[in-house]
């Protein structure tokens, strides 16, 4: 996250006893993300949302931004408010040279594991881009190569590069919408608020009501539940 701008001081002439100075603190953080990793190849930023959830799919997005793209509040989506994320999604989709979002459901996650499912969702999103990138910027430290396109893994890349941050925003907002809609079918689990993450509310609901067809059964749904191999898989 970038540094906050310096507070501004405004002079107010009260006309009574003495001047009054009011300090106005900034209400939102200003981030300074790098616009690109290099200046020759067309880059696509990639990120996922929902890897650590107990229920629902994992989503991924790929975004190609123009080199002059900037927005003062663009950052890792987890550092933003929900309203800011949805506001930014509109801006990103309007100004991106290309973008795509994809998901892999909980059954596939259970079948191939969450890491492979995350990479698969990224691959699907990349395949849906209307413009083929020449370099992929991947948030994280691992990735399964996509075709013959070179990639660079960047730890905490969603807080460093604009295209990865934009992909983070799209992946999270589309997944949040999905879980909010799913909440209408399964209101006991609080998915409109926890989005499927392992909150106390969510786990209490699993304990009281059991799991659903959308839960990841390869994950340890309850703290006292052991997976088949005795390890916690999420």
Tab-separated table of C-alpha atoms in Angstrom:
chain	number	residue	atom	x	y	z
A	1	UNK	CA	0.000	0.000	0.000
A	2	UNK	CA	1.338	3.456	-0.876
A	3	UNK	CA	1.973	6.185	1.607
A	4	UNK	CA	-0.880	8.393	2.677
A	5	UNK	CA	-0.696	11.960	1.361
A	6	UNK	CA	0.269	14.611	3.856
A	7	UNK	CA	-2.655	16.163	5.761
A	8	UNK	CA	-3.792	19.545	4.456
A	9	UNK	CA	-4.138	22.578	6.712
A	10	UNK	CA	-6.935	25.020	5.990
A	11	UNK	CA	-7.122	28.517	7.483
A	12	UNK	CA	-10.530	29.624	8.695
A	13	UNK	CA	-11.030	33.222	9.770
A	14	UNK	CA	-13.538	32.963	12.585
A	15	UNK	CA	-13.921	36.730	12.924
A	16	UNK	CA	-14.324	36.379	16.692
A	17	UNK	CA	-11.166	35.770	18.681
A	18	UNK	CA	-8.403	34.114	16.657
A	19	UNK	CA	-7.915	32.224	13.416
A	20	UNK	CA	-8.782	28.542	13.448
A	21	UNK	CA	-6.742	25.917	11.597
A	22	UNK	CA	-8.420	22.639	10.638
A	23	UNK	CA	-6.374	19.563	9.710
A	24	UNK	CA	-8.013	17.529	6.962
A	25	UNK	CA	-6.741	13.945	6.935
A	26	UNK	CA	-7.104	11.930	3.711
A	27	UNK	CA	-10.037	9.540	3.729
A	28	UNK	CA	-8.610	6.981	1.312
A	29	UNK	CA	-5.130	5.593	0.688
A	30	UNK	CA	-3.269	6.576	-2.453
A	31	UNK	CA	-1.255	3.762	-4.022
A	32	UNK	CA	1.642	4.017	-6.404
A	33	UNK	CA	1.630	0.827	-8.462
A	34	UNK	CA	4.100	0.222	-11.237
A	35	UNK	CA	2.385	0.509	-14.644
A	36	UNK	CA	4.340	-2.355	-16.219
A	37	UNK	CA	7.154	-4.856	-15.627
A	38	UNK	CA	9.006	-4.028	-18.871
A	39	UNK	CA	8.335	-1.665	-21.748
A	40	UNK	CA	8.484	-3.853	-24.876
A	41	UNK	CA	6.063	-6.791	-24.566
A	42	UNK	CA	2.296	-6.770	-24.056
A	43	UNK	CA	1.696	-7.851	-20.471
A	44	UNK	CA	-1.285	-9.552	-18.867
A	45	UNK	CA	-1.636	-9.505	-15.096
A	46	UNK	CA	-3.176	-12.608	-13.506
A	47	UNK	CA	-4.577	-13.217	-10.042
A	48	UNK	CA	-7.062	-15.470	-8.288
A	49	UNK	CA	-9.635	-15.159	-5.513
A	50	UNK	CA	-11.003	-17.756	-3.137
A	51	UNK	CA	-8.127	-20.203	-2.672
A	52	UNK	CA	-8.579	-20.318	1.100
A	53	UNK	CA	-12.361	-20.693	1.127
A	54	UNK	CA	-14.224	-23.709	2.438
A	55	UNK	CA	-16.978	-23.415	-0.154
A	56	UNK	CA	-17.536	-22.267	-3.696
A	57	UNK	CA	-15.301	-22.033	-6.753
A	58	UNK	CA	-11.928	-20.385	-7.147
A	59	UNK	CA	-12.012	-17.456	-9.588
A	60	UNK	CA	-9.182	-16.003	-11.647
A	61	UNK	CA	-8.829	-13.008	-13.932
A	62	UNK	CA	-6.400	-11.873	-16.606
A	63	UNK	CA	-6.127	-8.195	-17.524
A	64	UNK	CA	-4.183	-6.272	-20.162
A	65	UNK	CA	-4.087	-2.569	-19.342
A	66	UNK	CA	-2.962	0.356	-21.494
A	67	UNK	CA	0.452	1.607	-20.410
A	68	UNK	CA	-0.962	4.948	-19.297
A	69	UNK	CA	-3.627	3.400	-17.044
A	70	UNK	CA	-3.731	4.662	-13.495
A	71	UNK	CA	-6.247	5.028	-10.725
A	72	UNK	CA	-5.440	6.560	-7.334
A	73	UNK	CA	-7.081	3.800	-5.311
A	74	UNK	CA	-6.109	0.733	-7.337
A	75	UNK	CA	-4.422	-1.743	-5.018
A	76	UNK	CA	-4.510	-5.365	-3.886
A	77	UNK	CA	-8.269	-5.991	-3.759
A	78	UNK	CA	-8.038	-7.297	-0.182
A	79	UNK	CA	-6.885	-3.834	0.932
A	80	UNK	CA	-9.894	-2.073	-0.607
A	81	UNK	CA	-13.460	-1.609	0.527
A	82	UNK	CA	-16.159	-3.583	-1.238
A	83	UNK	CA	-17.698	-0.440	-2.733
A	84	UNK	CA	-14.311	0.706	-4.064
A	85	UNK	CA	-13.706	-2.696	-5.649
A	86	UNK	CA	-16.995	-2.631	-7.539
A	87	UNK	CA	-16.450	0.979	-8.584
A	88	UNK	CA	-12.990	0.098	-9.885
A	89	UNK	CA	-14.298	-2.948	-11.721
A	90	UNK	CA	-16.349	-0.660	-13.940
A	91	UNK	CA	-13.303	1.507	-14.657
A	92	UNK	CA	-11.048	-1.468	-15.358
A	93	UNK	CA	-13.520	-3.123	-17.713
A	94	UNK	CA	-14.066	0.147	-19.582
A	95	UNK	CA	-10.382	0.967	-20.043
A	96	UNK	CA	-8.643	-2.417	-20.271
A	97	UNK	CA	-7.327	-3.477	-23.665
A	98	UNK	CA	-8.589	-6.957	-22.799
A	99	UNK	CA	-9.853	-8.783	-19.732
A	100	UNK	CA	-11.397	-12.139	-18.874
A	101	UNK	CA	-12.629	-13.943	-15.773
A	102	UNK	CA	-12.952	-17.693	-15.199
A	103	UNK	CA	-13.712	-20.106	-12.384
A	104	UNK	CA	-13.174	-23.723	-11.367
A	105	UNK	CA	-15.853	-25.275	-9.171
A	106	UNK	CA	-15.501	-27.020	-5.824
A	107	UNK	CA	-15.840	-30.512	-7.299
A	108	UNK	CA	-12.893	-29.914	-9.610
A	109	UNK	CA	-10.962	-28.385	-6.709
A	110	UNK	CA	-11.533	-31.585	-4.731
A	111	UNK	CA	-10.460	-33.686	-7.694
A	112	UNK	CA	-7.207	-31.940	-8.690
A	113	UNK	CA	-6.398	-29.805	-5.556
A	114	UNK	CA	-6.743	-26.081	-5.000
A	115	UNK	CA	-3.352	-25.057	-6.383
A	116	UNK	CA	-3.888	-26.796	-9.706
A	117	UNK	CA	-7.448	-25.473	-9.812
A	118	UNK	CA	-6.173	-21.908	-9.337
A	119	UNK	CA	-3.750	-22.323	-12.234
A	120	UNK	CA	-6.477	-23.905	-14.361
A	121	UNK	CA	-8.774	-20.926	-13.739
A	122	UNK	CA	-5.957	-18.576	-14.791
A	123	UNK	CA	-5.377	-20.625	-17.958
A	124	UNK	CA	-9.072	-20.467	-18.852
A	125	UNK	CA	-9.130	-16.699	-18.307
A	126	UNK	CA	-6.026	-16.280	-20.485
A	127	UNK	CA	-7.607	-18.350	-23.247
A	128	UNK	CA	-10.618	-16.023	-23.208
A	129	UNK	CA	-8.622	-12.825	-23.742
A	130	UNK	CA	-9.413	-11.067	-27.001
A	131	UNK	CA	-5.779	-9.921	-27.249
A	132	UNK	CA	-2.901	-12.370	-26.812
A	133	UNK	CA	-0.296	-11.218	-24.301
A	134	UNK	CA	3.442	-11.670	-24.795
A	135	UNK	CA	4.303	-11.836	-21.086
A	136	UNK	CA	2.311	-12.957	-18.052
A	137	UNK	CA	2.656	-11.356	-14.634
A	138	UNK	CA	1.476	-13.887	-12.061
A	139	UNK	CA	0.671	-13.017	-8.469
A	140	UNK	CA	2.473	-15.506	-6.217
A	141	UNK	CA	5.550	-17.694	-6.364
A	142	UNK	CA	4.406	-20.572	-8.609
A	143	UNK	CA	2.596	-21.092	-11.891
A	144	UNK	CA	2.075	-23.782	-14.498
A	145	UNK	CA	3.282	-22.368	-17.835
A	146	UNK	CA	0.569	-21.333	-20.267
A	147	UNK	CA	1.435	-22.386	-23.795
A	148	UNK	CA	4.657	-20.803	-24.970
A	149	UNK	CA	4.036	-17.425	-23.325
A	150	UNK	CA	6.766	-16.552	-20.813
A	151	UNK	CA	5.684	-15.651	-17.295
A	152	UNK	CA	7.100	-13.982	-14.221
A	153	UNK	CA	5.872	-14.846	-10.720
A	154	UNK	CA	5.773	-11.885	-8.363
A	155	UNK	CA	5.143	-12.362	-4.663
A	156	UNK	CA	2.498	-9.856	-3.512
A	157	UNK	CA	2.352	-8.676	-7.090
A	158	UNK	CA	-1.186	-7.347	-6.609
A	159	UNK	CA	0.351	-4.621	-4.455
A	160	UNK	CA	3.120	-3.850	-6.954
A	161	UNK	CA	1.839	-3.918	-10.537
A	162	UNK	CA	-1.319	-2.318	-11.883
A	163	UNK	CA	-2.331	-5.178	-14.181
A	164	UNK	CA	-2.110	-7.762	-11.371
A	165	UNK	CA	-4.029	-5.468	-9.021
A	166	UNK	CA	-6.705	-5.032	-11.701
A	167	UNK	CA	-6.950	-8.812	-12.097
A	168	UNK	CA	-7.250	-9.095	-8.325
A	169	UNK	CA	-10.197	-6.680	-8.336
A	170	UNK	CA	-12.023	-8.532	-11.109
A	171	UNK	CA	-11.462	-11.983	-9.646
A	172	UNK	CA	-12.650	-10.941	-6.199
A	173	UNK	CA	-15.705	-8.945	-7.287
A	174	UNK	CA	-16.960	-11.677	-9.611
A	175	UNK	CA	-16.448	-14.318	-6.944
A	176	UNK	CA	-18.111	-12.170	-4.273
A	177	UNK	CA	-21.155	-11.746	-6.518
A	178	UNK	CA	-21.293	-15.498	-7.074
A	179	UNK	CA	-21.212	-16.219	-3.333
A	180	UNK	CA	-23.802	-13.535	-2.596
A	181	UNK	CA	-26.164	-15.181	-5.092
A	182	UNK	CA	-25.404	-18.615	-3.643
A	183	UNK	CA	-26.286	-17.255	-0.204
A	184	UNK	CA	-29.908	-16.980	-1.347
A	185	UNK	CA	-30.012	-20.785	-1.676
A	186	UNK	CA	-28.088	-21.486	1.546
A	187	UNK	CA	-28.716	-18.557	3.922
A	188	UNK	CA	-27.550	-20.413	7.047
A	189	UNK	CA	-23.863	-20.144	6.150
A	190	UNK	CA	-23.504	-16.360	5.932
A	191	UNK	CA	-21.908	-16.441	2.494
A	192	UNK	CA	-23.101	-12.938	1.662
A	193	UNK	CA	-20.690	-11.743	4.356
A	194	UNK	CA	-17.936	-14.368	4.701
A	195	UNK	CA	-17.911	-15.360	0.984
A	196	UNK	CA	-17.109	-18.941	1.977
A	197	UNK	CA	-14.014	-18.189	4.050
A	198	UNK	CA	-13.487	-20.144	7.308
A	199	UNK	CA	-15.014	-17.677	9.745
A	200	UNK	CA	-16.465	-18.793	13.067
A	201	UNK	CA	-19.955	-18.090	11.730
A	202	UNK	CA	-19.336	-20.304	8.705
A	203	UNK	CA	-17.885	-23.185	10.699
A	204	UNK	CA	-20.620	-23.001	13.321
A	205	UNK	CA	-23.137	-23.331	10.478
A	206	UNK	CA	-21.322	-26.384	9.116
A	207	UNK	CA	-21.333	-27.904	12.592
A	208	UNK	CA	-25.065	-27.218	13.048
A	209	UNK	CA	-26.389	-27.814	9.523
A	210	UNK	CA	-23.770	-29.998	7.844
A	211	UNK	CA	-22.048	-29.228	4.573
A	212	UNK	CA	-23.608	-28.407	1.185
A	213	UNK	CA	-22.945	-29.522	-2.390
A	214	UNK	CA	-20.768	-26.407	-2.729
A	215	UNK	CA	-18.367	-27.173	0.112
A	216	UNK	CA	-14.838	-28.358	-0.644
A	217	UNK	CA	-14.719	-31.755	0.972
A	218	UNK	CA	-10.981	-32.117	0.466
A	219	UNK	CA	-10.580	-29.199	2.905
A	220	UNK	CA	-10.775	-29.440	6.668
A	221	UNK	CA	-14.213	-27.926	7.162
A	222	UNK	CA	-14.090	-28.039	10.967
A	223	UNK	CA	-11.058	-27.524	13.239
A	224	UNK	CA	-11.535	-30.932	14.879
A	225	UNK	CA	-11.989	-32.736	11.554
A	226	UNK	CA	-8.980	-34.656	10.204
A	227	UNK	CA	-8.523	-35.091	6.481
A	228	UNK	CA	-7.950	-38.569	5.095
A	229	UNK	CA	-4.184	-38.260	5.245
A	230	UNK	CA	-4.192	-36.529	8.631
A	231	UNK	CA	-3.209	-33.136	7.231
A	232	UNK	CA	-4.986	-29.841	6.863
A	233	UNK	CA	-5.232	-29.194	3.123
A	234	UNK	CA	-6.188	-25.555	3.015
